mmCIF file with all atom_site columns, C-alpha atoms in Angstrom:
data_model
loop_
_atom_site.group_PDB
_atom_site.id
_atom_site.type_symbol
_atom_site.label_atom_id
_atom_site.label_alt_id
_atom_site.label_comp_id
_atom_site.label_asym_id
_atom_site.label_entity_id
_atom_site.label_seq_id
_atom_site.pdbx_PDB_ins_code
_atom_site.Cartn_x
_atom_site.Cartn_y
_atom_site.Cartn_z
_atom_site.occupancy
_atom_site.B_iso_or_equiv
_atom_site.pdbx_formal_charge
_atom_site.auth_seq_id
_atom_site.auth_comp_id
_atom_site.auth_asym_id
_atom_site.auth_atom_id
_atom_site.pdbx_PDB_model_num
ATOM 1   C CA . MET N 1 1   ? -11.787 6.229  0.848   1.00 87.00 ? 1   MET N CA 1
ATOM 2   C CA . GLY N 1 2   ? -14.367 6.414  -1.982  1.00 90.00 ? 2   GLY N CA 1
ATOM 3   C CA . TRP N 1 3   ? -13.790 10.183 -2.374  1.00 92.00 ? 3   TRP N CA 1
ATOM 4   C CA . LEU N 1 4   ? -9.987  9.670  -2.348  1.00 94.00 ? 4   LEU N CA 1
ATOM 5   C CA . ILE N 1 5   ? -10.139 6.990  -5.050  1.00 95.00 ? 5   ILE N CA 1
ATOM 6   C CA . ALA N 1 6   ? -12.392 9.148  -7.148  1.00 95.00 ? 6   ALA N CA 1
ATOM 7   C CA . ALA N 1 7   ? -10.154 12.131 -6.660  1.00 94.00 ? 7   ALA N CA 1
ATOM 8   C CA . MET N 1 8   ? -7.007  10.320 -7.692  1.00 94.00 ? 8   MET N CA 1
ATOM 9   C CA . ALA N 1 9   ? -8.774  8.902  -10.714 1.00 95.00 ? 9   ALA N CA 1
ATOM 10  C CA . ALA N 1 10  ? -9.841  12.350 -11.720 1.00 95.00 ? 10  ALA N CA 1
ATOM 11  C CA . PHE N 1 11  ? -6.204  13.641 -11.218 1.00 93.00 ? 11  PHE N CA 1
ATOM 12  C CA . LEU N 1 12  ? -4.547  10.701 -13.146 1.00 93.00 ? 12  LEU N CA 1
ATOM 13  C CA . GLY N 1 13  ? -7.243  10.617 -15.790 1.00 93.00 ? 13  GLY N CA 1
ATOM 14  C CA . SER N 1 14  ? -7.210  14.380 -16.510 1.00 92.00 ? 14  SER N CA 1
ATOM 15  C CA . HIS N 1 15  ? -3.345  14.305 -16.721 1.00 89.00 ? 15  HIS N CA 1
ATOM 16  C CA . TYR N 1 16  ? -3.485  11.398 -19.299 1.00 90.00 ? 16  TYR N CA 1
ATOM 17  C CA . LEU N 1 17  ? -6.297  13.056 -21.381 1.00 90.00 ? 17  LEU N CA 1
ATOM 18  C CA . LEU N 1 18  ? -4.804  16.459 -21.404 1.00 88.00 ? 18  LEU N CA 1
ATOM 19  C CA . SER N 1 19  ? -1.301  15.223 -22.211 1.00 84.00 ? 19  SER N CA 1
ATOM 20  C CA . HIS N 1 20  ? -2.376  12.874 -25.005 1.00 83.00 ? 20  HIS N CA 1
ATOM 21  C CA . PRO N 1 21  ? -5.661  12.438 -26.797 1.00 86.00 ? 21  PRO N CA 1
ATOM 22  C CA . LEU N 1 22  ? -7.157  15.866 -25.866 1.00 85.00 ? 22  LEU N CA 1
ATOM 23  C CA . ARG N 1 23  ? -3.841  17.902 -26.101 1.00 85.00 ? 23  ARG N CA 1
ATOM 24  C CA . SER N 1 24  ? -3.967  18.831 -29.861 1.00 86.00 ? 24  SER N CA 1
ATOM 25  C CA . PRO N 1 25  ? -7.615  19.768 -30.061 1.00 90.00 ? 25  PRO N CA 1
ATOM 26  C CA . LEU N 1 26  ? -7.409  21.823 -26.803 1.00 88.00 ? 26  LEU N CA 1
ATOM 27  C CA . VAL N 1 27  ? -4.242  23.614 -28.159 1.00 88.00 ? 27  VAL N CA 1
ATOM 28  C CA . LYS N 1 28  ? -6.135  24.651 -31.310 1.00 85.00 ? 28  LYS N CA 1
ATOM 29  C CA . MET N 1 29  ? -9.131  25.788 -29.261 1.00 87.00 ? 29  MET N CA 1
ATOM 30  C CA . LEU N 1 30  ? -7.278  27.510 -26.463 1.00 86.00 ? 30  LEU N CA 1
ATOM 31  C CA . GLY N 1 31  ? -4.082  28.443 -28.077 1.00 86.00 ? 31  GLY N CA 1
ATOM 32  C CA . LYS N 1 32  ? -0.375  27.722 -27.064 1.00 80.00 ? 32  LYS N CA 1
ATOM 33  C CA . ASN N 1 33  ? -0.633  30.189 -24.025 1.00 83.00 ? 33  ASN N CA 1
ATOM 34  C CA . GLY N 1 34  ? -4.197  29.206 -23.077 1.00 89.00 ? 34  GLY N CA 1
ATOM 35  C CA . PHE N 1 35  ? -3.679  25.416 -22.928 1.00 88.00 ? 35  PHE N CA 1
ATOM 36  C CA . PRO N 1 36  ? -0.920  25.425 -20.210 1.00 88.00 ? 36  PRO N CA 1
ATOM 37  C CA . ALA N 1 37  ? -3.079  27.692 -18.037 1.00 91.00 ? 37  ALA N CA 1
ATOM 38  C CA . PHE N 1 38  ? -6.087  25.380 -18.490 1.00 91.00 ? 38  PHE N CA 1
ATOM 39  C CA . TYR N 1 39  ? -3.944  22.316 -17.927 1.00 90.00 ? 39  TYR N CA 1
ATOM 40  C CA . SER N 1 40  ? -2.413  23.821 -14.654 1.00 91.00 ? 40  SER N CA 1
ATOM 41  C CA . LEU N 1 41  ? -5.908  24.768 -13.434 1.00 93.00 ? 41  LEU N CA 1
ATOM 42  C CA . VAL N 1 42  ? -7.177  21.254 -13.933 1.00 93.00 ? 42  VAL N CA 1
ATOM 43  C CA . ALA N 1 43  ? -4.216  19.765 -12.243 1.00 92.00 ? 43  ALA N CA 1
ATOM 44  C CA . LEU N 1 44  ? -4.454  22.135 -9.282  1.00 94.00 ? 44  LEU N CA 1
ATOM 45  C CA . VAL N 1 45  ? -8.142  21.565 -8.866  1.00 95.00 ? 45  VAL N CA 1
ATOM 46  C CA . THR N 1 46  ? -7.966  17.741 -9.014  1.00 94.00 ? 46  THR N CA 1
ATOM 47  C CA . LEU N 1 47  ? -4.833  17.621 -6.916  1.00 93.00 ? 47  LEU N CA 1
ATOM 48  C CA . GLY N 1 48  ? -6.500  19.847 -4.309  1.00 93.00 ? 48  GLY N CA 1
ATOM 49  C CA . TRP N 1 49  ? -9.544  17.508 -4.291  1.00 94.00 ? 49  TRP N CA 1
ATOM 50  C CA . ALA N 1 50  ? -7.236  14.615 -3.657  1.00 94.00 ? 50  ALA N CA 1
ATOM 51  C CA . ILE N 1 51  ? -5.664  16.345 -0.790  1.00 92.00 ? 51  ILE N CA 1
ATOM 52  C CA . LEU N 1 52  ? -8.781  17.254 0.841   1.00 93.00 ? 52  LEU N CA 1
ATOM 53  C CA . ALA N 1 53  ? -10.131 13.619 0.347   1.00 95.00 ? 53  ALA N CA 1
ATOM 54  C CA . PHE N 1 54  ? -6.844  12.249 1.752   1.00 92.00 ? 54  PHE N CA 1
ATOM 55  C CA . GLY N 1 55  ? -7.368  14.426 5.085   1.00 88.00 ? 55  GLY N CA 1
ATOM 56  C CA . GLY N 1 56  ? -10.790 13.016 5.428   1.00 90.00 ? 56  GLY N CA 1
ATOM 57  C CA . ALA N 1 57  ? -10.014 9.385  4.682   1.00 91.00 ? 57  ALA N CA 1
ATOM 58  C CA . PRO N 1 58  ? -9.428  6.813  7.561   1.00 89.00 ? 58  PRO N CA 1
ATOM 59  C CA . ARG N 1 59  ? -5.914  6.867  8.946   1.00 87.00 ? 59  ARG N CA 1
ATOM 60  C CA . ALA N 1 60  ? -6.115  3.136  9.890   1.00 87.00 ? 60  ALA N CA 1
ATOM 61  C CA . PRO N 1 61  ? -5.225  0.357  9.543   1.00 92.00 ? 61  PRO N CA 1
ATOM 62  C CA . VAL N 1 62  ? -1.524  0.834  9.395   1.00 91.00 ? 62  VAL N CA 1
ATOM 63  C CA . LEU N 1 63  ? 0.240   -2.317 8.120   1.00 91.00 ? 63  LEU N CA 1
ATOM 64  C CA . TRP N 1 64  ? 3.543   -1.847 10.003  1.00 92.00 ? 64  TRP N CA 1
ATOM 65  C CA . ASP N 1 65  ? 5.211   0.571  12.123  1.00 91.00 ? 65  ASP N CA 1
ATOM 66  C CA . GLY N 1 66  ? 6.795   3.026  9.577   1.00 89.00 ? 66  GLY N CA 1
ATOM 67  C CA . TYR N 1 67  ? 8.578   4.946  12.318  1.00 88.00 ? 67  TYR N CA 1
ATOM 68  C CA . ALA N 1 68  ? 10.674  1.963  13.489  1.00 92.00 ? 68  ALA N CA 1
ATOM 69  C CA . VAL N 1 69  ? 14.433  2.383  12.849  1.00 91.00 ? 69  VAL N CA 1
ATOM 70  C CA . VAL N 1 70  ? 14.558  0.323  9.585   1.00 94.00 ? 70  VAL N CA 1
ATOM 71  C CA . PRO N 1 71  ? 11.501  1.711  7.652   1.00 94.00 ? 71  PRO N CA 1
ATOM 72  C CA . TRP N 1 72  ? 12.312  5.236  8.862   1.00 93.00 ? 72  TRP N CA 1
ATOM 73  C CA . THR N 1 73  ? 16.032  4.943  7.830   1.00 93.00 ? 73  THR N CA 1
ATOM 74  C CA . ILE N 1 74  ? 15.039  3.576  4.322   1.00 95.00 ? 74  ILE N CA 1
ATOM 75  C CA . ALA N 1 75  ? 12.391  6.122  3.802   1.00 95.00 ? 75  ALA N CA 1
ATOM 76  C CA . SER N 1 76  ? 14.798  8.926  4.773   1.00 94.00 ? 76  SER N CA 1
ATOM 77  C CA . VAL N 1 77  ? 17.473  7.839  2.308   1.00 95.00 ? 77  VAL N CA 1
ATOM 78  C CA . LEU N 1 78  ? 15.069  7.396  -0.524  1.00 96.00 ? 78  LEU N CA 1
ATOM 79  C CA . THR N 1 79  ? 13.674  11.058 -0.021  1.00 96.00 ? 79  THR N CA 1
ATOM 80  C CA . LEU N 1 80  ? 17.366  12.270 -0.135  1.00 96.00 ? 80  LEU N CA 1
ATOM 81  C CA . ILE N 1 81  ? 17.932  10.286 -3.311  1.00 97.00 ? 81  ILE N CA 1
ATOM 82  C CA . ALA N 1 82  ? 14.631  11.479 -4.821  1.00 97.00 ? 82  ALA N CA 1
ATOM 83  C CA . LEU N 1 83  ? 15.534  15.115 -4.135  1.00 97.00 ? 83  LEU N CA 1
ATOM 84  C CA . ALA N 1 84  ? 19.013  14.588 -5.745  1.00 97.00 ? 84  ALA N CA 1
ATOM 85  C CA . LEU N 1 85  ? 17.385  13.132 -8.709  1.00 97.00 ? 85  LEU N CA 1
ATOM 86  C CA . PHE N 1 86  ? 15.033  15.989 -8.996  1.00 96.00 ? 86  PHE N CA 1
ATOM 87  C CA . MET N 1 87  ? 17.677  18.604 -8.680  1.00 96.00 ? 87  MET N CA 1
ATOM 88  C CA . ALA N 1 88  ? 19.911  16.805 -11.201 1.00 96.00 ? 88  ALA N CA 1
ATOM 89  C CA . SER N 1 89  ? 17.052  16.624 -13.714 1.00 95.00 ? 89  SER N CA 1
ATOM 90  C CA . LEU N 1 90  ? 16.722  20.384 -13.917 1.00 94.00 ? 90  LEU N CA 1
ATOM 91  C CA . ALA N 1 91  ? 19.936  20.804 -15.965 1.00 89.00 ? 91  ALA N CA 1
ATOM 92  C CA . GLY N 1 92  ? 20.198  19.509 -19.544 1.00 88.00 ? 92  GLY N CA 1
ATOM 93  C CA . ASN N 1 93  ? 17.126  17.462 -19.612 1.00 92.00 ? 93  ASN N CA 1
ATOM 94  C CA . PRO N 1 94  ? 15.640  16.814 -22.955 1.00 91.00 ? 94  PRO N CA 1
ATOM 95  C CA . ALA N 1 95  ? 12.373  15.579 -21.460 1.00 88.00 ? 95  ALA N CA 1
ATOM 96  C CA . LEU N 1 96  ? 11.516  18.895 -20.015 1.00 87.00 ? 96  LEU N CA 1
ATOM 97  C CA . PRO N 1 97  ? 8.904   21.084 -21.993 1.00 79.00 ? 97  PRO N CA 1
ATOM 98  C CA . GLY N 1 98  ? 10.590  23.330 -24.501 1.00 78.00 ? 98  GLY N CA 1
ATOM 99  C CA . ALA N 1 99  ? 14.005  21.468 -24.117 1.00 80.00 ? 99  ALA N CA 1
ATOM 100 C CA . LYS N 1 100 ? 16.297  21.235 -27.225 1.00 81.00 ? 100 LYS N CA 1
ATOM 101 C CA . VAL N 1 101 ? 15.840  17.741 -28.710 1.00 85.00 ? 101 VAL N CA 1
ATOM 102 C CA . HIS N 1 102 ? 17.397  18.326 -32.193 1.00 85.00 ? 102 HIS N CA 1
ATOM 103 C CA . GLY N 1 103 ? 20.877  16.988 -32.229 1.00 85.00 ? 103 GLY N CA 1
ATOM 104 C CA . LEU N 1 104 ? 20.175  14.609 -29.363 1.00 86.00 ? 104 LEU N CA 1
ATOM 105 C CA . SER N 1 105 ? 21.012  11.571 -31.399 1.00 83.00 ? 105 SER N CA 1
ATOM 106 C CA . ALA N 1 106 ? 24.699  12.682 -31.593 1.00 84.00 ? 106 ALA N CA 1
ATOM 107 C CA . GLN N 1 107 ? 24.926  13.206 -27.792 1.00 86.00 ? 107 GLN N CA 1
ATOM 108 C CA . LEU N 1 108 ? 26.079  10.604 -25.344 1.00 89.00 ? 108 LEU N CA 1
ATOM 109 C CA . PRO N 1 109 ? 24.295  10.597 -21.941 1.00 91.00 ? 109 PRO N CA 1
ATOM 110 C CA . ARG N 1 110 ? 26.251  12.350 -19.125 1.00 92.00 ? 110 ARG N CA 1
ATOM 111 C CA . GLY N 1 111 ? 25.743  12.647 -15.417 1.00 93.00 ? 111 GLY N CA 1
ATOM 112 C CA . VAL N 1 112 ? 22.362  11.492 -13.994 1.00 95.00 ? 112 VAL N CA 1
ATOM 113 C CA . PHE N 1 113 ? 21.203  10.565 -17.479 1.00 95.00 ? 113 PHE N CA 1
ATOM 114 C CA . LYS N 1 114 ? 23.621  7.570  -17.458 1.00 95.00 ? 114 LYS N CA 1
ATOM 115 C CA . ILE N 1 115 ? 21.245  6.264  -14.604 1.00 97.00 ? 115 ILE N CA 1
ATOM 116 C CA . THR N 1 116 ? 17.981  7.006  -16.213 1.00 97.00 ? 116 THR N CA 1
ATOM 117 C CA . ARG N 1 117 ? 16.589  9.301  -18.902 1.00 95.00 ? 117 ARG N CA 1
ATOM 118 C CA . HIS N 1 118 ? 13.764  10.217 -16.551 1.00 96.00 ? 118 HIS N CA 1
ATOM 119 C CA . PRO N 1 119 ? 15.459  11.255 -13.362 1.00 97.00 ? 119 PRO N CA 1
ATOM 120 C CA . MET N 1 120 ? 12.662  13.798 -12.369 1.00 96.00 ? 120 MET N CA 1
ATOM 121 C CA . MET N 1 121 ? 9.885   11.187 -12.623 1.00 96.00 ? 121 MET N CA 1
ATOM 122 C CA . MET N 1 122 ? 11.933  8.621  -10.904 1.00 97.00 ? 122 MET N CA 1
ATOM 123 C CA . GLY N 1 123 ? 12.591  11.011 -8.130  1.00 97.00 ? 123 GLY N CA 1
ATOM 124 C CA . PHE N 1 124 ? 8.834   11.507 -7.651  1.00 96.00 ? 124 PHE N CA 1
ATOM 125 C CA . ALA N 1 125 ? 8.320   7.761  -7.683  1.00 97.00 ? 125 ALA N CA 1
ATOM 126 C CA . LEU N 1 126 ? 10.960  7.242  -5.043  1.00 97.00 ? 126 LEU N CA 1
ATOM 127 C CA . TRP N 1 127 ? 9.455   10.045 -2.918  1.00 96.00 ? 127 TRP N CA 1
ATOM 128 C CA . ALA N 1 128 ? 6.133   8.293  -3.178  1.00 97.00 ? 128 ALA N CA 1
ATOM 129 C CA . VAL N 1 129 ? 7.582   4.883  -2.242  1.00 97.00 ? 129 VAL N CA 1
ATOM 130 C CA . SER N 1 130 ? 9.269   6.533  0.846   1.00 96.00 ? 130 SER N CA 1
ATOM 131 C CA . HIS N 1 131 ? 5.828   7.708  2.129   1.00 94.00 ? 131 HIS N CA 1
ATOM 132 C CA . ILE N 1 132 ? 4.242   4.200  1.650   1.00 96.00 ? 132 ILE N CA 1
ATOM 133 C CA . ILE N 1 133 ? 7.167   2.794  3.666   1.00 96.00 ? 133 ILE N CA 1
ATOM 134 C CA . ILE N 1 134 ? 6.841   5.233  6.497   1.00 93.00 ? 134 ILE N CA 1
ATOM 135 C CA . SER N 1 135 ? 3.018   5.446  6.597   1.00 91.00 ? 135 SER N CA 1
ATOM 136 C CA . PRO N 1 136 ? 1.559   2.155  5.182   1.00 94.00 ? 136 PRO N CA 1
ATOM 137 C CA . SER N 1 137 ? -2.144  2.946  5.490   1.00 94.00 ? 137 SER N CA 1
ATOM 138 C CA . PRO N 1 138 ? -4.744  2.367  2.719   1.00 94.00 ? 138 PRO N CA 1
ATOM 139 C CA . ARG N 1 139 ? -5.134  6.037  2.089   1.00 95.00 ? 139 ARG N CA 1
ATOM 140 C CA . VAL N 1 140 ? -1.455  6.532  1.693   1.00 95.00 ? 140 VAL N CA 1
ATOM 141 C CA . PHE N 1 141 ? -1.357  3.462  -0.713  1.00 96.00 ? 141 PHE N CA 1
ATOM 142 C CA . VAL N 1 142 ? -4.013  5.168  -2.891  1.00 96.00 ? 142 VAL N CA 1
ATOM 143 C CA . LEU N 1 143 ? -2.534  8.687  -2.862  1.00 95.00 ? 143 LEU N CA 1
ATOM 144 C CA . MET N 1 144 ? 1.117   7.717  -3.369  1.00 96.00 ? 144 MET N CA 1
ATOM 145 C CA . GLY N 1 145 ? 0.223   4.732  -5.517  1.00 96.00 ? 145 GLY N CA 1
ATOM 146 C CA . GLY N 1 146 ? -1.293  7.207  -7.838  1.00 95.00 ? 146 GLY N CA 1
ATOM 147 C CA . VAL N 1 147 ? 1.787   9.443  -7.729  1.00 95.00 ? 147 VAL N CA 1
ATOM 148 C CA . ILE N 1 148 ? 3.889   6.329  -8.632  1.00 97.00 ? 148 ILE N CA 1
ATOM 149 C CA . LEU N 1 149 ? 1.608   5.415  -11.427 1.00 95.00 ? 149 LEU N CA 1
ATOM 150 C CA . LEU N 1 150 ? 1.681   9.030  -12.799 1.00 94.00 ? 150 LEU N CA 1
ATOM 151 C CA . ALA N 1 151 ? 5.467   9.207  -12.717 1.00 95.00 ? 151 ALA N CA 1
ATOM 152 C CA . LEU N 1 152 ? 6.175   5.785  -14.352 1.00 96.00 ? 152 LEU N CA 1
ATOM 153 C CA . GLY N 1 153 ? 3.262   5.628  -16.634 1.00 94.00 ? 153 GLY N CA 1
ATOM 154 C CA . GLY N 1 154 ? 3.675   9.177  -17.612 1.00 92.00 ? 154 GLY N CA 1
ATOM 155 C CA . SER N 1 155 ? 7.435   8.561  -18.397 1.00 94.00 ? 155 SER N CA 1
ATOM 156 C CA . HIS N 1 156 ? 6.577   5.653  -20.631 1.00 93.00 ? 156 HIS N CA 1
ATOM 157 C CA . LEU N 1 157 ? 3.884   7.649  -22.383 1.00 91.00 ? 157 LEU N CA 1
ATOM 158 C CA . GLN N 1 158 ? 6.177   10.508 -22.820 1.00 91.00 ? 158 GLN N CA 1
ATOM 159 C CA . ASP N 1 159 ? 8.736   8.360  -24.525 1.00 92.00 ? 159 ASP N CA 1
ATOM 160 C CA . GLY N 1 160 ? 6.132   7.309  -27.156 1.00 90.00 ? 160 GLY N CA 1
ATOM 161 C CA . LYS N 1 161 ? 5.082   10.927 -27.603 1.00 88.00 ? 161 LYS N CA 1
ATOM 162 C CA . LYS N 1 162 ? 8.724   12.026 -28.073 1.00 89.00 ? 162 LYS N CA 1
ATOM 163 C CA . LYS N 1 163 ? 9.348   9.277  -30.564 1.00 90.00 ? 163 LYS N CA 1
ATOM 164 C CA . ALA N 1 164 ? 6.382   10.439 -32.561 1.00 87.00 ? 164 ALA N CA 1
ATOM 165 C CA . LEU N 1 165 ? 7.510   14.016 -32.529 1.00 85.00 ? 165 LEU N CA 1
ATOM 166 C CA . TYR N 1 166 ? 11.282  13.713 -32.982 1.00 89.00 ? 166 TYR N CA 1
ATOM 167 C CA . GLY N 1 167 ? 11.640  10.186 -34.593 1.00 91.00 ? 167 GLY N CA 1
ATOM 168 C CA . SER N 1 168 ? 15.235  9.082  -34.718 1.00 89.00 ? 168 SER N CA 1
ATOM 169 C CA . GLU N 1 169 ? 16.443  11.813 -32.407 1.00 90.00 ? 169 GLU N CA 1
ATOM 170 C CA . TRP N 1 170 ? 14.462  10.309 -29.488 1.00 92.00 ? 170 TRP N CA 1
ATOM 171 C CA . ARG N 1 171 ? 14.829  6.699  -30.530 1.00 92.00 ? 171 ARG N CA 1
ATOM 172 C CA . SER N 1 172 ? 18.567  7.076  -30.442 1.00 93.00 ? 172 SER N CA 1
ATOM 173 C CA . TRP N 1 173 ? 18.424  8.705  -26.921 1.00 93.00 ? 173 TRP N CA 1
ATOM 174 C CA . VAL N 1 174 ? 16.195  5.784  -25.809 1.00 93.00 ? 174 VAL N CA 1
ATOM 175 C CA . LYS N 1 175 ? 18.808  3.227  -26.965 1.00 93.00 ? 175 LYS N CA 1
ATOM 176 C CA . ARG N 1 176 ? 21.647  5.016  -25.203 1.00 93.00 ? 176 ARG N CA 1
ATOM 177 C CA . THR N 1 177 ? 19.765  5.470  -21.892 1.00 94.00 ? 177 THR N CA 1
ATOM 178 C CA . SER N 1 178 ? 17.809  3.477  -19.500 1.00 95.00 ? 178 SER N CA 1
ATOM 179 C CA . PHE N 1 179 ? 14.167  3.865  -18.406 1.00 96.00 ? 179 PHE N CA 1
ATOM 180 C CA . TRP N 1 180 ? 14.692  2.070  -15.154 1.00 96.00 ? 180 TRP N CA 1
ATOM 181 C CA . PRO N 1 181 ? 17.590  3.377  -13.009 1.00 95.00 ? 181 PRO N CA 1
ATOM 182 C CA . ASN N 1 182 ? 20.833  1.685  -13.945 1.00 95.00 ? 182 ASN N CA 1
ATOM 183 C CA . LEU N 1 183 ? 22.639  1.230  -10.623 1.00 94.00 ? 183 LEU N CA 1
ATOM 184 C CA . ALA N 1 184 ? 25.961  0.553  -12.469 1.00 94.00 ? 184 ALA N CA 1
ATOM 185 C CA . HIS N 1 185 ? 26.141  4.241  -12.765 1.00 95.00 ? 185 HIS N CA 1
ATOM 186 C CA . ALA N 1 186 ? 24.868  5.191  -9.330  1.00 94.00 ? 186 ALA N CA 1
ATOM 187 C CA . ARG N 1 187 ? 28.116  7.048  -8.757  1.00 94.00 ? 187 ARG N CA 1
ATOM 188 C CA . GLU N 1 188 ? 26.910  9.694  -11.182 1.00 94.00 ? 188 GLU N CA 1
ATOM 189 C CA . LEU N 1 189 ? 24.556  10.995 -8.402  1.00 95.00 ? 189 LEU N CA 1
ATOM 190 C CA . GLY N 1 190 ? 27.337  11.421 -5.892  1.00 92.00 ? 190 GLY N CA 1
ATOM 191 C CA . ALA N 1 191 ? 27.827  15.174 -6.219  1.00 94.00 ? 191 ALA N CA 1
ATOM 192 C CA . TRP N 1 192 ? 23.969  15.774 -6.473  1.00 96.00 ? 192 TRP N CA 1
ATOM 193 C CA . LEU N 1 193 ? 23.543  13.810 -3.169  1.00 95.00 ? 193 LEU N CA 1
ATOM 194 C CA . ALA N 1 194 ? 25.962  16.084 -1.452  1.00 95.00 ? 194 ALA N CA 1
ATOM 195 C CA . ALA N 1 195 ? 24.347  19.158 -2.945  1.00 96.00 ? 195 ALA N CA 1
ATOM 196 C CA . ALA N 1 196 ? 20.859  17.793 -1.867  1.00 96.00 ? 196 ALA N CA 1
ATOM 197 C CA . ILE N 1 197 ? 21.653  17.474 1.908   1.00 96.00 ? 197 ILE N CA 1
ATOM 198 C CA . LEU N 1 198 ? 20.992  20.942 2.912   1.00 96.00 ? 198 LEU N CA 1
ATOM 199 C CA . PRO N 1 199 ? 17.788  21.315 0.816   1.00 95.00 ? 199 PRO N CA 1
ATOM 200 C CA . TRP N 1 200 ? 16.696  17.943 2.133   1.00 95.00 ? 200 TRP N CA 1
ATOM 201 C CA . ILE N 1 201 ? 17.133  19.033 5.773   1.00 94.00 ? 201 ILE N CA 1
ATOM 202 C CA . ALA N 1 202 ? 15.083  22.182 5.079   1.00 93.00 ? 202 ALA N CA 1
ATOM 203 C CA . VAL N 1 203 ? 12.385  20.295 3.159   1.00 91.00 ? 203 VAL N CA 1
ATOM 204 C CA . THR N 1 204 ? 12.011  17.664 5.979   1.00 91.00 ? 204 THR N CA 1
ATOM 205 C CA . TRP N 1 205 ? 11.849  20.500 8.519   1.00 90.00 ? 205 TRP N CA 1
ATOM 206 C CA . VAL N 1 206 ? 8.928   22.139 6.636   1.00 89.00 ? 206 VAL N CA 1
ATOM 207 C CA . HIS N 1 207 ? 7.238   18.792 6.901   1.00 85.00 ? 207 HIS N CA 1
ATOM 208 C CA . ILE N 1 208 ? 6.739   19.572 10.656  1.00 83.00 ? 208 ILE N CA 1
ATOM 209 C CA . PRO N 1 209 ? 4.462   22.571 10.300  1.00 84.00 ? 209 PRO N CA 1
ATOM 210 C CA . LEU N 1 210 ? 2.657   21.370 7.208   1.00 81.00 ? 210 LEU N CA 1
ATOM 211 C CA . ALA N 1 211 ? 1.946   17.626 8.262   1.00 77.00 ? 211 ALA N CA 1
ATOM 212 C CA . ALA N 1 212 ? 2.542   17.860 12.002  1.00 77.00 ? 212 ALA N CA 1
ATOM 213 C CA . ILE N 1 213 ? 4.860   14.991 11.702  1.00 82.00 ? 213 ILE N CA 1
ATOM 214 C CA . PRO N 1 214 ? 8.712   15.178 11.891  1.00 83.00 ? 214 PRO N CA 1
ATOM 215 C CA . ALA N 1 215 ? 10.541  13.586 8.997   1.00 85.00 ? 215 ALA N CA 1
ATOM 216 C CA . GLY N 1 216 ? 14.240  12.745 8.160   1.00 85.00 ? 216 GLY N CA 1
ATOM 217 C CA . ILE N 1 217 ? 16.713  13.691 10.917  1.00 87.00 ? 217 ILE N CA 1
ATOM 218 C CA . TRP N 1 218 ? 14.098  15.719 12.777  1.00 85.00 ? 218 TRP N CA 1
ATOM 219 C CA . ARG N 1 219 ? 12.539  12.598 13.999  1.00 83.00 ? 219 ARG N CA 1
ATOM 220 C CA . LEU N 1 220 ? 15.579  12.136 16.184  1.00 81.00 ? 220 LEU N CA 1
ATOM 221 C CA . LEU N 1 221 ? 14.652  15.143 18.356  1.00 76.00 ? 221 LEU N CA 1
ATOM 222 C CA . PRO N 1 222 ? 12.481  14.747 21.479  1.00 69.00 ? 222 PRO N CA 1
ATOM 223 C CA . GLU N 1 223 ? 8.796   14.849 20.850  1.00 62.00 ? 223 GLU N CA 1
ATOM 224 C CA . HIS N 1 224 ? 8.312   17.796 23.242  1.00 50.00 ? 224 HIS N CA 1
ATOM 225 C CA . VAL N 1 225 ? 10.306  19.969 20.830  1.00 55.00 ? 225 VAL N CA 1
ATOM 226 C CA . PHE N 1 226 ? 7.412   19.885 18.353  1.00 54.00 ? 226 PHE N CA 1
#
């Protein structure tokens, strides 16, 4: 567990340092093309370390039976919602790198952005929560807790950085949108939920060879099938 905690601290810490206090000096030193490559390398190395440490961490104790009907159902629904949020976030998202922000103050939020201005990060957070629900062991709390912290904390810090960069453009967007999901506009995700069903079935099937554990609807199949 010590290695896993250290790996997640390195993963989260490097993301924060490279995204905020060290970003400007490193961009000057490495250039606009060199910095993203360095950032990606550090992220991959620290994430790889976390995955290896996770595999070696104790699997017990498990706080409840995550594969009982209720937690399994909740976790499955959350992963579908998470995938729908992720898919919806890829279109017209001003928070994405290189996205157009100028003129944002004159735009009203549409679609998934009526729910939250950070649909991608909220999707990652829900994905992590679903894994905690279905596998409530200390190692999962550390790994997925780190993902939740990165998603939510990163979104908050991104708002601050965008305000500093774009001023009134981003401040107006913040006033017109919600950080936390606004369930009053949940219907805006309806079409994306439908579009996410087939990819969700495919992704949960891939979970079997990658993790040797059936997820989603594949849990309904007899164990001898796997």
